[in-house]
Tab-separated table of C-alpha atoms and ligand atoms in Angstrom:
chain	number	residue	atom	x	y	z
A	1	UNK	CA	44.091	115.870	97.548
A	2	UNK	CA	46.782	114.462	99.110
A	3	UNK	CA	50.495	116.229	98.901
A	4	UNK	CA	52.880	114.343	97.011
A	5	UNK	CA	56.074	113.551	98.839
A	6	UNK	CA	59.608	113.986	97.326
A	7	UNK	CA	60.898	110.745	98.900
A	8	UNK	CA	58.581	108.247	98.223
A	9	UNK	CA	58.034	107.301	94.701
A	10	UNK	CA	56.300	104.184	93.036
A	11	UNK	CA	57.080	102.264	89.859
A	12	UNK	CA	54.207	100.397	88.528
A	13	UNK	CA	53.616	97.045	86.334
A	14	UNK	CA	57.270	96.122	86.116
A	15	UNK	CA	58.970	93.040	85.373
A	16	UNK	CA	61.060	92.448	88.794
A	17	UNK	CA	64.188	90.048	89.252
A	18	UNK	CA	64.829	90.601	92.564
A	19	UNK	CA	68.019	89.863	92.847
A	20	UNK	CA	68.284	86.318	93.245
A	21	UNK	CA	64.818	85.294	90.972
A	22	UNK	CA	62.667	86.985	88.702
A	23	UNK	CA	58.988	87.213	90.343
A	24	UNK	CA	55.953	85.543	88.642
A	25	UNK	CA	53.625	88.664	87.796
A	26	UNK	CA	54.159	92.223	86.876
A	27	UNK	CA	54.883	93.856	90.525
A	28	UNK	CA	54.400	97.608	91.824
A	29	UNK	CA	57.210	98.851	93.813
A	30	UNK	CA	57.165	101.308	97.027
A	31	UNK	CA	60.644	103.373	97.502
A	32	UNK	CA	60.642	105.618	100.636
A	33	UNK	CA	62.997	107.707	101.912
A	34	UNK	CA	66.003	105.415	100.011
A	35	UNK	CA	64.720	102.041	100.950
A	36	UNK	CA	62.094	99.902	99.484
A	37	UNK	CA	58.984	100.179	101.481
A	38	UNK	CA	56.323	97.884	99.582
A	39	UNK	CA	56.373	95.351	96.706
A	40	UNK	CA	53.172	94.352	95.684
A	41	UNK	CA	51.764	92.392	92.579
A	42	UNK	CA	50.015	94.645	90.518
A	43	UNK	CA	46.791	93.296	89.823
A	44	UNK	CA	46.400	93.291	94.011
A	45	UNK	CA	47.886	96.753	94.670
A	46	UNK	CA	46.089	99.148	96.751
A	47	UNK	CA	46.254	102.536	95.976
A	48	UNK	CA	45.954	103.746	100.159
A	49	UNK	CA	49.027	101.761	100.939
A	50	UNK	CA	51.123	104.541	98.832
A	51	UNK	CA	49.237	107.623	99.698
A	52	UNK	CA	50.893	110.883	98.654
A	53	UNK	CA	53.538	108.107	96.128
A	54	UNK	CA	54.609	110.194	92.774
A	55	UNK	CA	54.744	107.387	89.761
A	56	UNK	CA	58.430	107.337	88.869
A	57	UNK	CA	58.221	104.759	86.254
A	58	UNK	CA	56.056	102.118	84.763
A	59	UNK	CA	56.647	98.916	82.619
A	60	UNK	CA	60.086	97.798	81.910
A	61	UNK	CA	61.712	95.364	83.749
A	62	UNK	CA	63.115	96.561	87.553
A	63	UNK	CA	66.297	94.905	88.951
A	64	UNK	CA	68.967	95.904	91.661
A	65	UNK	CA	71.274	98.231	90.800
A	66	UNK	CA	74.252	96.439	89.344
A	67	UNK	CA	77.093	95.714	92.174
A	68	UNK	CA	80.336	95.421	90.046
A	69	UNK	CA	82.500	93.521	92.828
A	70	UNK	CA	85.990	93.585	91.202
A	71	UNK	CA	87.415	96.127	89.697
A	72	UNK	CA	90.886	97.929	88.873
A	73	UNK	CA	89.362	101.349	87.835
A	74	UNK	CA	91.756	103.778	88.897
A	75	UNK	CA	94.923	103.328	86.697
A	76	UNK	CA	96.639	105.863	84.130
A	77	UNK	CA	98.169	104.896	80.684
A	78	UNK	CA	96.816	101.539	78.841
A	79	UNK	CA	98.257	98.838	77.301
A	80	UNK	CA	96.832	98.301	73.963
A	81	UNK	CA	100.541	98.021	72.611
A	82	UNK	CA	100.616	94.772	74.839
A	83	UNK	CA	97.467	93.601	73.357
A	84	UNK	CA	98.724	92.730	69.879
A	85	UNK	CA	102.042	91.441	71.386
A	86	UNK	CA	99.688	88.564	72.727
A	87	UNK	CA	97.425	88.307	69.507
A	88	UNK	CA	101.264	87.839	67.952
A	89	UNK	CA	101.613	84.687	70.649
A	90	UNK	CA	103.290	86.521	73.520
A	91	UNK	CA	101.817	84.880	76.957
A	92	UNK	CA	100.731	87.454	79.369
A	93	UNK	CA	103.243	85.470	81.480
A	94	UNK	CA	106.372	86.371	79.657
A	95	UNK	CA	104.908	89.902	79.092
A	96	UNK	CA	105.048	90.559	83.031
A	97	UNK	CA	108.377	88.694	83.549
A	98	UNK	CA	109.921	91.103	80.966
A	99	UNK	CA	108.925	93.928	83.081
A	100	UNK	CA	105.486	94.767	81.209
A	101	UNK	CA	101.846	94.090	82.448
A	102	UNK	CA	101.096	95.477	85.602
A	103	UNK	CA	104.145	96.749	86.049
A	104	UNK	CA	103.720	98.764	82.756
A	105	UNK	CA	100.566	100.333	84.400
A	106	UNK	CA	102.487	100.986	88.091
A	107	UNK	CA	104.672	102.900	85.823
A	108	UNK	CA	102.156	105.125	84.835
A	109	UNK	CA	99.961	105.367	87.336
A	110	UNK	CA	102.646	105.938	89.785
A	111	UNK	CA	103.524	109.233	87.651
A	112	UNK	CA	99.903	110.241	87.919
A	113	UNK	CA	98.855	112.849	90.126
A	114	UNK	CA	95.458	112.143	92.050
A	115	UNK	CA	94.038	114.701	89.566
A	116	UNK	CA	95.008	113.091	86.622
A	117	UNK	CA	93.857	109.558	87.749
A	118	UNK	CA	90.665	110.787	88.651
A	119	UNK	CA	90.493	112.369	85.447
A	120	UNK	CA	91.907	108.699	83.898
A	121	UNK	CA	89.278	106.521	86.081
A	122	UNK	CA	86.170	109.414	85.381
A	123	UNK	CA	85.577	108.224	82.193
A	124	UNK	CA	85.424	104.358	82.618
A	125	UNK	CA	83.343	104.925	85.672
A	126	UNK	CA	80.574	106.617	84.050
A	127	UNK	CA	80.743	103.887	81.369
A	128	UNK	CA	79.404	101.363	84.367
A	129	UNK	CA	76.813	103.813	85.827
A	130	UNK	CA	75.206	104.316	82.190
A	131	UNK	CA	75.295	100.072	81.904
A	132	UNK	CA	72.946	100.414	85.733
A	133	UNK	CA	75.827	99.983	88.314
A	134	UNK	CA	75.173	101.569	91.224
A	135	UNK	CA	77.843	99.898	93.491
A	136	UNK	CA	81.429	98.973	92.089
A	137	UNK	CA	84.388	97.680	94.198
A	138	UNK	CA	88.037	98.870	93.342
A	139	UNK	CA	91.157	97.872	93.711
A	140	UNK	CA	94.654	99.649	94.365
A	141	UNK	CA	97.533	97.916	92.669
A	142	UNK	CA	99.407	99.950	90.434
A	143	UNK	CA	101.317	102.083	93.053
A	144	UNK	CA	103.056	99.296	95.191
A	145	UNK	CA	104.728	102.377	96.975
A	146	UNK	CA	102.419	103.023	100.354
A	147	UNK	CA	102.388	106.458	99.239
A	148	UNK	CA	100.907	105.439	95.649
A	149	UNK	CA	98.516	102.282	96.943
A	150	UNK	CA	96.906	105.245	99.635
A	151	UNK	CA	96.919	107.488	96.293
A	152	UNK	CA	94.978	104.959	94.555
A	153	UNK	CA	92.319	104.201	97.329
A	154	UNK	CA	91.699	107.935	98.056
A	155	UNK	CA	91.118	108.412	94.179
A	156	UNK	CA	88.756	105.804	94.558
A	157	UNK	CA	87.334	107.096	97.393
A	158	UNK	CA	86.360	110.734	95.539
A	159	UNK	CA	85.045	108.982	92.826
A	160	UNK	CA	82.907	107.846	94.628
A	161	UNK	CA	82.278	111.678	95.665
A	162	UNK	CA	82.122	112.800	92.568
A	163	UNK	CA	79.090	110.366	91.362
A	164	UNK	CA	76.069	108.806	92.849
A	165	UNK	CA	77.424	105.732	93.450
A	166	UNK	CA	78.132	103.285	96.415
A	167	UNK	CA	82.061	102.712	96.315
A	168	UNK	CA	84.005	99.956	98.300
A	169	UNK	CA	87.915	100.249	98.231
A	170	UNK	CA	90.510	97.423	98.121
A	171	UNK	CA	94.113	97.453	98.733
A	172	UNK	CA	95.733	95.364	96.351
A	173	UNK	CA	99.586	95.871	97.621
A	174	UNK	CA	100.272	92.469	96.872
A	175	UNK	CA	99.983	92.751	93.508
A	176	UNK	CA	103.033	92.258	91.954
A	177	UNK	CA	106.423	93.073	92.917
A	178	UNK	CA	107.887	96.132	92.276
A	179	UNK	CA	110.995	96.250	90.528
A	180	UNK	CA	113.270	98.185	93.305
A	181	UNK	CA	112.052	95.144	95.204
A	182	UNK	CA	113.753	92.053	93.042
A	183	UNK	CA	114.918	89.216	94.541
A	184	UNK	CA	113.425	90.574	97.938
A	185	UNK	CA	109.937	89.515	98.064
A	186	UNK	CA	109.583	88.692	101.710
A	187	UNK	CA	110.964	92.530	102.213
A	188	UNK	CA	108.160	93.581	100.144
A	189	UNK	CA	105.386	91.793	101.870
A	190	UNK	CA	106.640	92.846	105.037
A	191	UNK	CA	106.119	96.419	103.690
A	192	UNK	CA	102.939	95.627	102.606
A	193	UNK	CA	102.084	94.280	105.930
A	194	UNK	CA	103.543	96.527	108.578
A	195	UNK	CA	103.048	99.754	105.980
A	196	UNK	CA	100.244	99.599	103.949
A	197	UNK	CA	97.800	97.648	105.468
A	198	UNK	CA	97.968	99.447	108.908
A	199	UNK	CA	97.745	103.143	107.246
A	200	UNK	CA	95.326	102.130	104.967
A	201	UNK	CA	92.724	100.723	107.456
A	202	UNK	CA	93.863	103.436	110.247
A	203	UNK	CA	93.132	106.478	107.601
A	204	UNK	CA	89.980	104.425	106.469
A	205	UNK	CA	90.946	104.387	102.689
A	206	UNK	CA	90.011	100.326	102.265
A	207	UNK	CA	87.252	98.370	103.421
A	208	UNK	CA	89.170	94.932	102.386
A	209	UNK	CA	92.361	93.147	101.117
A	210	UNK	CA	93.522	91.439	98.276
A	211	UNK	CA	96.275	89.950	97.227
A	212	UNK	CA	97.376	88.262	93.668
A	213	UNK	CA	98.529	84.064	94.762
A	214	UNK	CA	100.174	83.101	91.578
A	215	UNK	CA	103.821	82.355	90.075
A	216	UNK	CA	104.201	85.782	88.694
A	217	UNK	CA	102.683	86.764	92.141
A	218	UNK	CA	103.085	85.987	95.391
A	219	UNK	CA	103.329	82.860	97.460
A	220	UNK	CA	100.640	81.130	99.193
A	221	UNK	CA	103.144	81.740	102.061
A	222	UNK	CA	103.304	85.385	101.640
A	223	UNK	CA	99.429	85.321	101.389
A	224	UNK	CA	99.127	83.969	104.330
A	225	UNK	CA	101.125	86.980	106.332
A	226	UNK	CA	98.960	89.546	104.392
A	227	UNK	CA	96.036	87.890	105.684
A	228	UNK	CA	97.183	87.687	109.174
A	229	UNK	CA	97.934	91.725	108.804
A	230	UNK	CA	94.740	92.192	107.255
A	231	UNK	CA	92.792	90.403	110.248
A	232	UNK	CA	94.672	92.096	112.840
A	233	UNK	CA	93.559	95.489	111.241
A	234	UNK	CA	89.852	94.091	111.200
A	235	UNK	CA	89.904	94.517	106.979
A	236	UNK	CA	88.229	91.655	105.320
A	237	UNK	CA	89.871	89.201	102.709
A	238	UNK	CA	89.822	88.601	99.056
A	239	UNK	CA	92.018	86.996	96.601
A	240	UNK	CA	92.771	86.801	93.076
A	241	UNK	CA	93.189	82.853	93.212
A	242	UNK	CA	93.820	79.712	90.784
A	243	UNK	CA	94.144	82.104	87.619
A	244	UNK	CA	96.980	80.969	85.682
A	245	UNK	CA	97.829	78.187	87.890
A	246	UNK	CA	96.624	75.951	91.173
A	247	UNK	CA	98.865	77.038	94.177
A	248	UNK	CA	95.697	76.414	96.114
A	249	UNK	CA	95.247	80.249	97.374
A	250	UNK	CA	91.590	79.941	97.347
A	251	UNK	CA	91.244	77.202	99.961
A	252	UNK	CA	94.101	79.312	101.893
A	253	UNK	CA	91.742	82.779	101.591
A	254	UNK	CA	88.890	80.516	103.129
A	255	UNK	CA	90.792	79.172	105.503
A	256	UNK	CA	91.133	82.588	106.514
A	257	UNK	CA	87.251	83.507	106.068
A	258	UNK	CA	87.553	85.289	103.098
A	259	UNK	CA	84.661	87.306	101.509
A	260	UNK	CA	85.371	85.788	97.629
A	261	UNK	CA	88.377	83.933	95.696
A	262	UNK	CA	88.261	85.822	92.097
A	263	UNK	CA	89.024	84.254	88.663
A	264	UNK	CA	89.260	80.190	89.742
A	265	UNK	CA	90.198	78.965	86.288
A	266	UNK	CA	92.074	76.128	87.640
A	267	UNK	CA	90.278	75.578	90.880
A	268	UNK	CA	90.227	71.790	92.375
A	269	UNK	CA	87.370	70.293	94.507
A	270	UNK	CA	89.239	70.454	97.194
A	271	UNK	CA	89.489	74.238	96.948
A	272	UNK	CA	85.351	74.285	96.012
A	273	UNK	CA	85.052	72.276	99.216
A	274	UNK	CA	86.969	74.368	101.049
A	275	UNK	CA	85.217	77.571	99.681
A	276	UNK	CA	81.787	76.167	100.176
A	277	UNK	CA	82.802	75.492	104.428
A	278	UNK	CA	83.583	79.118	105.110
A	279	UNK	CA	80.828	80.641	102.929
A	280	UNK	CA	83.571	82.135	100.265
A	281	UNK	CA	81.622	83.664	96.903
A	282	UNK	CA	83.069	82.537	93.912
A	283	UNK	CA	83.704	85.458	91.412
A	284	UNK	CA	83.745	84.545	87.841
A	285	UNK	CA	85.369	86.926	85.917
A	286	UNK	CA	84.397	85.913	82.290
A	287	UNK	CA	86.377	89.256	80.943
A	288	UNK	CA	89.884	88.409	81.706
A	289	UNK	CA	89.006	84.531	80.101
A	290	UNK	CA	88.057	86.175	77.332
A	291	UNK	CA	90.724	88.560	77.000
A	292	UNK	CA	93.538	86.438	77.659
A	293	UNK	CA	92.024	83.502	75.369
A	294	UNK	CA	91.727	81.168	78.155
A	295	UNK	CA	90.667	77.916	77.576
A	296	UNK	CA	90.812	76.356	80.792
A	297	UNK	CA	87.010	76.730	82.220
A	298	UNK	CA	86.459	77.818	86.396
A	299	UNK	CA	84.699	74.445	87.703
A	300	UNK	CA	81.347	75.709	87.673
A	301	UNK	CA	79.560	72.566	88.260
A	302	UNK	CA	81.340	71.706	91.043
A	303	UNK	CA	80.409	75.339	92.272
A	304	UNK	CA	76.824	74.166	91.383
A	305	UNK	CA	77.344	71.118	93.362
A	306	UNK	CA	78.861	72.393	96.867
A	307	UNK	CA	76.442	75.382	96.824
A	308	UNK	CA	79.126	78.256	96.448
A	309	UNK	CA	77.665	80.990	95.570
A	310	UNK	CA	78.996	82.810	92.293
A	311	UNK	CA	79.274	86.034	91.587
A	312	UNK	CA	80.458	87.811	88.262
A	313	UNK	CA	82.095	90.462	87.788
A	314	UNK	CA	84.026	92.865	85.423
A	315	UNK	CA	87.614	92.619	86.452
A	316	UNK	CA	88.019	96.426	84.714
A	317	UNK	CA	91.616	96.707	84.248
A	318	UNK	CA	94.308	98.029	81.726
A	319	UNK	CA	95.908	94.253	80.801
A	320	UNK	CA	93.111	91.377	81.095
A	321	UNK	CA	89.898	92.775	80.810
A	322	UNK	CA	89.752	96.508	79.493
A	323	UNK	CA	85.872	96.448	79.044
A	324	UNK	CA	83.649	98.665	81.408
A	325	UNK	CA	80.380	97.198	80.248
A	326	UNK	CA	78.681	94.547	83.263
A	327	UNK	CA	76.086	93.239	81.227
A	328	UNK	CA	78.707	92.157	78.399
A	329	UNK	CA	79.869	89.937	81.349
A	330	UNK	CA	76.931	88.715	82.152
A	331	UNK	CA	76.674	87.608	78.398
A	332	UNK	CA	79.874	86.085	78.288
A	333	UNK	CA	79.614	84.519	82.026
A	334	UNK	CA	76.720	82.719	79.880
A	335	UNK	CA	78.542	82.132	76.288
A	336	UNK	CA	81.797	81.002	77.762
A	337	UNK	CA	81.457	79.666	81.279
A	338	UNK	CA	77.359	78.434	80.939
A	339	UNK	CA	75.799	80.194	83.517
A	340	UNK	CA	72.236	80.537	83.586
A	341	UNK	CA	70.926	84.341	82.779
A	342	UNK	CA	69.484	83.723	86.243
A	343	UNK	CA	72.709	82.571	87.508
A	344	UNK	CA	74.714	85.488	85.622
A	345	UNK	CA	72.117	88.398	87.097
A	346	UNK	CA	72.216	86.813	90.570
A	347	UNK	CA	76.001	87.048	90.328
A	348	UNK	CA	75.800	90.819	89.166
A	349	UNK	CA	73.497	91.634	91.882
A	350	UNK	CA	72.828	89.891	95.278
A	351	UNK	CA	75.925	87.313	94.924
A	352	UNK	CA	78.148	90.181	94.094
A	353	UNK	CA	76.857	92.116	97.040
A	354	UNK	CA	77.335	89.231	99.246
A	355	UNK	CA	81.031	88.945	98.176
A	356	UNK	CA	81.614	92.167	99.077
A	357	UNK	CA	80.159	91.350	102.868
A	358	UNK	CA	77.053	93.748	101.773
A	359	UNK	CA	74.233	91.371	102.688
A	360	UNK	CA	72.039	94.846	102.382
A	361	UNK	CA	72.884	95.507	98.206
A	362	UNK	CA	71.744	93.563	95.130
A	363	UNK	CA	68.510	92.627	96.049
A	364	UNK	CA	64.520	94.486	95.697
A	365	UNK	CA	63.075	93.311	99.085
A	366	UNK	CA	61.703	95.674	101.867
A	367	UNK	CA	64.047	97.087	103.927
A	368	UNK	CA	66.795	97.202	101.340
A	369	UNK	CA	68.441	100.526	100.163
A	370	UNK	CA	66.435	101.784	97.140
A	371	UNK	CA	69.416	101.064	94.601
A	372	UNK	CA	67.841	100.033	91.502
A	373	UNK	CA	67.921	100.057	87.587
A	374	UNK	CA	64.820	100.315	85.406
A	375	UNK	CA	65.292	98.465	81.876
A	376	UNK	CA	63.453	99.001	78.728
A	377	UNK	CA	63.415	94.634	77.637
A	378	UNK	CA	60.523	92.408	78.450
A	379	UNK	CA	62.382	89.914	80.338
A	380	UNK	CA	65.172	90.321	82.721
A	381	UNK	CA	66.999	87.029	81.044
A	382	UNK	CA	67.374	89.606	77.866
A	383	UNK	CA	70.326	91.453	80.187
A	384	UNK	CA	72.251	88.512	79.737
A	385	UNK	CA	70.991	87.695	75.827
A	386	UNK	CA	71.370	90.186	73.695
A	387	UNK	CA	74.641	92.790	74.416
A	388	UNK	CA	73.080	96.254	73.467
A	389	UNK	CA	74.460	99.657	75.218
A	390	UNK	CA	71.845	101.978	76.153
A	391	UNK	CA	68.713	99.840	77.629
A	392	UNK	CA	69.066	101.248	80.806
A	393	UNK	CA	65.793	103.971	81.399
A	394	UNK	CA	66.695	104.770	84.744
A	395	UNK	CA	69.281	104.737	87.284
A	396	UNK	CA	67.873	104.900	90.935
A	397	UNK	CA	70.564	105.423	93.956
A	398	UNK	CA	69.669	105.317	97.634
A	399	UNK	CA	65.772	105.778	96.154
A	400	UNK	CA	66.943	109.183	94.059
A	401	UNK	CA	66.553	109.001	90.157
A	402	UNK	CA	70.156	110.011	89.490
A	403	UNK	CA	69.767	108.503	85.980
A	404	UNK	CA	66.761	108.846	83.555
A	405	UNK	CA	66.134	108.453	79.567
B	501	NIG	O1	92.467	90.495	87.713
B	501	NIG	N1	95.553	88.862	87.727
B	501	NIG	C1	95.915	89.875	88.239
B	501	NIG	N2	95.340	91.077	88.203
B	501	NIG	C2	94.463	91.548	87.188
B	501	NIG	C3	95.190	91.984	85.970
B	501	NIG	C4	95.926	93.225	86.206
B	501	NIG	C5	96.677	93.711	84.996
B	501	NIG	O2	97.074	92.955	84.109
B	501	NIG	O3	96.899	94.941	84.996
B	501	NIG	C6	93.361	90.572	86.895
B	501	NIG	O4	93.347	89.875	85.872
B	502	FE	FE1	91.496	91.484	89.043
């Protein structure tokens, strides 16, 4: 009899979507030590190739682990109170020029101790592992201090300590300005740039950086120097672009090769065409729309058209899209922006990996780290159907079973 190794498991007759489609027949599924070693159709599986395998799991439908590629997690306080001042007809717009929105949450999460935020940001985090995320992006944001953006990013680092889970770190700085900064936004982007930015990549705290282009942001202009920063310290780029207005910031974060322009409500085709040239994922972020009662749909047939690949995402955050569920957003990416379930699951998975330069994550091929999610539906295309907590059977990170049901 052979022995059974630890590290090298097999799931058998499942249902896979690989990450980009869902594969014709009912596939068995090699994991060894943390990376996929064999994918085989079932009916043609041979049981020598997996000699010594344990059976971790059989039927059910097997997908990557969900990458959840924008997020602003780590925050304290919320802002419910702001919530019915919009359902009463106050824009988020006017909310944040009186002072409120994400300024209300720098408020409070500057207060917080690291403690307390990871205490906060705990909570919400284990609400995306139990929906099968098994890589999530966040964002600073809510400090705009360099003292309270590196707070932010090292919270986000030891949550990712603290659970199995794959996270990557953003510095938001330029995220809105700070009030002992009025009237001296160049000062505050220079801070960002010479401050931030350089301690943040020199301690290792973010992988990438964002930056929110928009009239109750910051200028393409000022973009455009956090970029140059961000190159010079070898971080990659991301924006939240073409939101509430078109100042064109996605076509400027391409320009500057960036990994994905987020939200895109009121992106032109010149910006799609621009995005499409230097590879930049689209990330549809069907929460906030919904949230904020948008009407204004992101172009996604011109998306379709110029090949940009979309990813979607939650956009977890205190003001537009308080929801920590990923596969409510793949619903809604299909019920308000008409994505395909195929299209919404790619964007969850592989195109959410790829706009977080992870080339490696969201997809079941050999070679890939063993980060998957084990379903108890028929059809993957039901993830993005029906919106049901609690259909996840298994959780697996870097090929462990962290999860099971
Ligand atoms: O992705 N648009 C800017 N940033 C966030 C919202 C942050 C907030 O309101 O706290 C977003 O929608
Ligand atoms: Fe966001």
């Amino acid at each position: 009899m052979p022995t059974q190794s630890t590290s090298k498991r097999l799931w058998r007759d499942v249902q896979v979507f690989d990450g980009l489609v869902q594969l014709d027949e009912a596939m068995t599924v090699l994991v060894e030590d943390g990376r996929i070693a064999g994918l085989w159709p079932a009916r043609e599986f041979n049981e020598a190739r997996a000699e010594g395998a344990a059976c971790a799991g059989r039927g059910g439908v097997l997908t990557p682990g969900l990458v959840d590629c924008h997020t602003h997690l780590v925050y304290a306080g919320n802002r419910a109170g702001e919530f019915e001042q919009r359902l009463e007809g106050v824009s988020y717009e006017e909310i944040a020029r009186a002072g409120g929105g994400i300024l209300s949450s720098v408020r409070a999460t500057r207060a917080a101790s690291e403690d307390e935020l990871i205490a906060a940001s705990l909570p919400r985090l284990d609400a995306l592992l139990a929906d099968g995320v098994t890589t999530v992006e966040i964002k600073s944001g809510y400090g705009l201090t360099a003292a309270d953006e590196l707070k932010m990013l090292r919270v986000a680092r030891r949550l990712g300590e603290l659970r199995p889970v794959r996270v990557i770190t953003t510095l938001l700085g330029a995220h809105a300005l700070p009030p002992e900064y009025a009237g001296r936004a160049d000062d505050y982007v220079s801070l960002v740039c010479e401050e931030m930015i350089p301690a943040a990549a020199a301690e290792g705290l973010a992988d990438a950086v964002d930056v929110f282009c928009e009239g109750i942001g910051f200028s393409p202009a000022q973009c455009e120097r956090i970029y140059q920063a961000a190159k010079a310290h070898g971080l990659a780029i991301k924006a939240h672009a073409e939101q509430l207005s078109n100042l064109g910031g996605s076509a400027l974060a391409a320009r500057y090769g960036a990994l994905s322009a987020d939200h895109i409500e009121y992106l032109d085709e010149a910006g799609v065409r621009a995005m499409a040239e230097a590879g930049t994922v689209a990330v549809l972020l069907p929460g906030a729309f919904h949230v904020l009662r948008e009407t204004r749909l992101p172009p996604i047939e011109l998306l379709r058209q110029y090949g940009v690949p979309m990813a979607v995402a939650s956009d977890a955050n205190p003001g537009t899209s308080p929801i920590c569920m990923p596969t409510l957003m793949a619903n809604l990416a299909c019920t308000l922006f008409r994505l395909t379930p195929r299209e919404a699951l790619s964007g969850m998975t592989a195109q959410a990996a790829r706009a977080l330069g992870r080339l490696d994550l969201g997809r079941i091929e050999v070679g890939a780290p063993a980060d998957l999610c084990l379903w108890d539906i028929q059809q993957p295309a039901e993830l993005a159907y029906a919106v049901q907590a609690g259909r996840l059977r298994q959780r697996v990170f870097k090929g462990e079973v962290v999860y099971a049901r």
